[in-house]
Amino acid sequence: DLVLAAHPDMRISSLLLVACVGVAAGDMLARWKEWYQTKFKPCVQVCPRHWEFVCGYDQHLLRYAVASSACALQKHNACSSEDYQVVPVDKCLAYLKFAPESVKPSVNSPLPVMMVLD
């Protein structure tokens, strides 16, 4: 009788565990979306010629600026640091400090790559 009485309790605890995990995952997704909208998006622009998302550091201006990986890595002559909007350092660094690590972004939400602009 004791063994039979234990089974319903085990089922209930398993259901509670699943419910808690589901709530935690939903909360993390909501936090990631909030972070993306408030911390990451203000730091990022699109390269006007190559349509890529990247956040980088402009040595000449000594500030973080938005750049294209195609321009910086492949040395495309069509683009220069003047093509990108300069943004405050704190906005660019915010995604490094506050980005949730346990939720991976989807393909539609590319993360920036830190790099030095020429």
mmCIF file of C-alpha atoms in Angstrom, residues 42-108:
data_model
loop_
_atom_site.group_PDB
_atom_site.id
_atom_site.type_symbol
_atom_site.label_atom_id
_atom_site.label_comp_id
_atom_site.label_asym_id
_atom_site.label_seq_id
_atom_site.Cartn_x
_atom_site.Cartn_y
_atom_site.Cartn_z
ATOM 1 C CA PRO A 42 20.552 50.763 -30.139
ATOM 2 C CA CYS A 43 24.177 49.708 -30.660
ATOM 3 C CA VAL A 44 23.730 48.167 -34.078
ATOM 4 C CA GLN A 45 23.141 49.495 -37.561
ATOM 5 C CA VAL A 46 23.194 47.861 -40.962
ATOM 6 C CA CYS A 47 26.045 48.467 -43.373
ATOM 7 C CA PRO A 48 24.385 50.649 -46.056
ATOM 8 C CA ARG A 49 26.179 48.790 -48.836
ATOM 9 C CA HIS A 50 26.575 45.216 -47.626
ATOM 10 C CA TRP A 51 23.595 44.870 -45.263
ATOM 11 C CA GLU A 52 25.420 43.233 -42.372
ATOM 12 C CA PHE A 53 25.105 43.722 -38.622
ATOM 13 C CA VAL A 54 28.338 44.409 -36.761
ATOM 14 C CA CYS A 55 29.489 46.578 -33.872
ATOM 15 C CA GLY A 56 33.139 47.608 -33.869
ATOM 16 C CA TYR A 57 35.667 50.080 -32.468
ATOM 17 C CA ASP A 58 36.862 53.057 -34.493
ATOM 18 C CA GLN A 59 40.459 53.810 -33.468
ATOM 19 C CA HIS A 60 40.438 57.241 -35.107
ATOM 20 C CA LEU A 61 37.368 58.425 -33.188
ATOM 21 C CA LEU A 62 38.232 56.324 -30.103
ATOM 22 C CA ARG A 63 34.599 55.272 -29.917
ATOM 23 C CA TYR A 64 32.591 52.216 -30.801
ATOM 24 C CA ALA A 65 31.041 52.429 -34.245
ATOM 25 C CA VAL A 66 28.932 50.207 -36.416
ATOM 26 C CA ALA A 67 30.761 48.468 -39.243
ATOM 27 C CA SER A 68 30.257 45.668 -41.714
ATOM 28 C CA SER A 69 32.231 42.461 -41.392
ATOM 29 C CA ALA A 70 32.403 42.250 -45.195
ATOM 30 C CA CYS A 71 34.013 45.689 -45.323
ATOM 31 C CA ALA A 72 36.397 45.214 -42.415
ATOM 32 C CA LEU A 73 37.397 41.582 -42.939
ATOM 33 C CA GLN A 74 37.416 41.436 -46.739
ATOM 34 C CA LYS A 75 38.776 44.990 -47.062
ATOM 35 C CA HIS A 76 36.092 46.152 -49.464
ATOM 36 C CA ASN A 77 37.013 49.574 -50.827
ATOM 37 C CA ALA A 78 33.352 50.519 -51.172
ATOM 38 C CA CYS A 79 32.983 51.085 -47.437
ATOM 39 C CA SER A 80 34.803 53.119 -44.838
ATOM 40 C CA SER A 81 34.133 54.058 -41.230
ATOM 41 C CA GLU A 82 32.297 57.161 -42.494
ATOM 42 C CA ASP A 83 29.540 54.860 -43.739
ATOM 43 C CA TYR A 84 28.500 53.957 -40.218
ATOM 44 C CA GLN A 85 26.821 55.805 -37.421
ATOM 45 C CA VAL A 86 29.033 56.301 -34.364
ATOM 46 C CA VAL A 87 27.317 55.194 -31.183
ATOM 47 C CA PRO A 88 28.132 55.729 -27.484
ATOM 48 C CA VAL A 89 30.541 53.247 -25.929
ATOM 49 C CA ASP A 90 28.131 52.314 -23.146
ATOM 50 C CA LYS A 91 25.480 51.221 -25.632
ATOM 51 C CA CYS A 92 27.931 49.035 -27.506
ATOM 52 C CA LEU A 93 29.311 47.484 -24.330
ATOM 53 C CA ALA A 94 25.855 46.890 -22.874
ATOM 54 C CA TYR A 95 25.278 43.702 -24.834
ATOM 55 C CA LEU A 96 28.512 42.225 -23.501
ATOM 56 C CA LYS A 97 27.500 42.897 -19.893
ATOM 57 C CA PHE A 98 23.835 42.004 -19.995
ATOM 58 C CA ALA A 99 23.382 39.483 -22.803
ATOM 59 C CA PRO A 100 21.611 36.357 -21.515
ATOM 60 C CA GLU A 101 23.915 33.430 -22.221
ATOM 61 C CA SER A 102 21.509 30.513 -21.878
ATOM 62 C CA VAL A 103 19.235 31.475 -24.784
ATOM 63 C CA LYS A 104 20.749 31.401 -28.249
ATOM 64 C CA PRO A 105 19.529 34.045 -30.712
ATOM 65 C CA SER A 106 17.633 32.958 -33.787
ATOM 66 C CA VAL A 107 18.990 33.357 -37.306
ATOM 67 C CA ASN A 108 16.864 36.487 -37.696
#
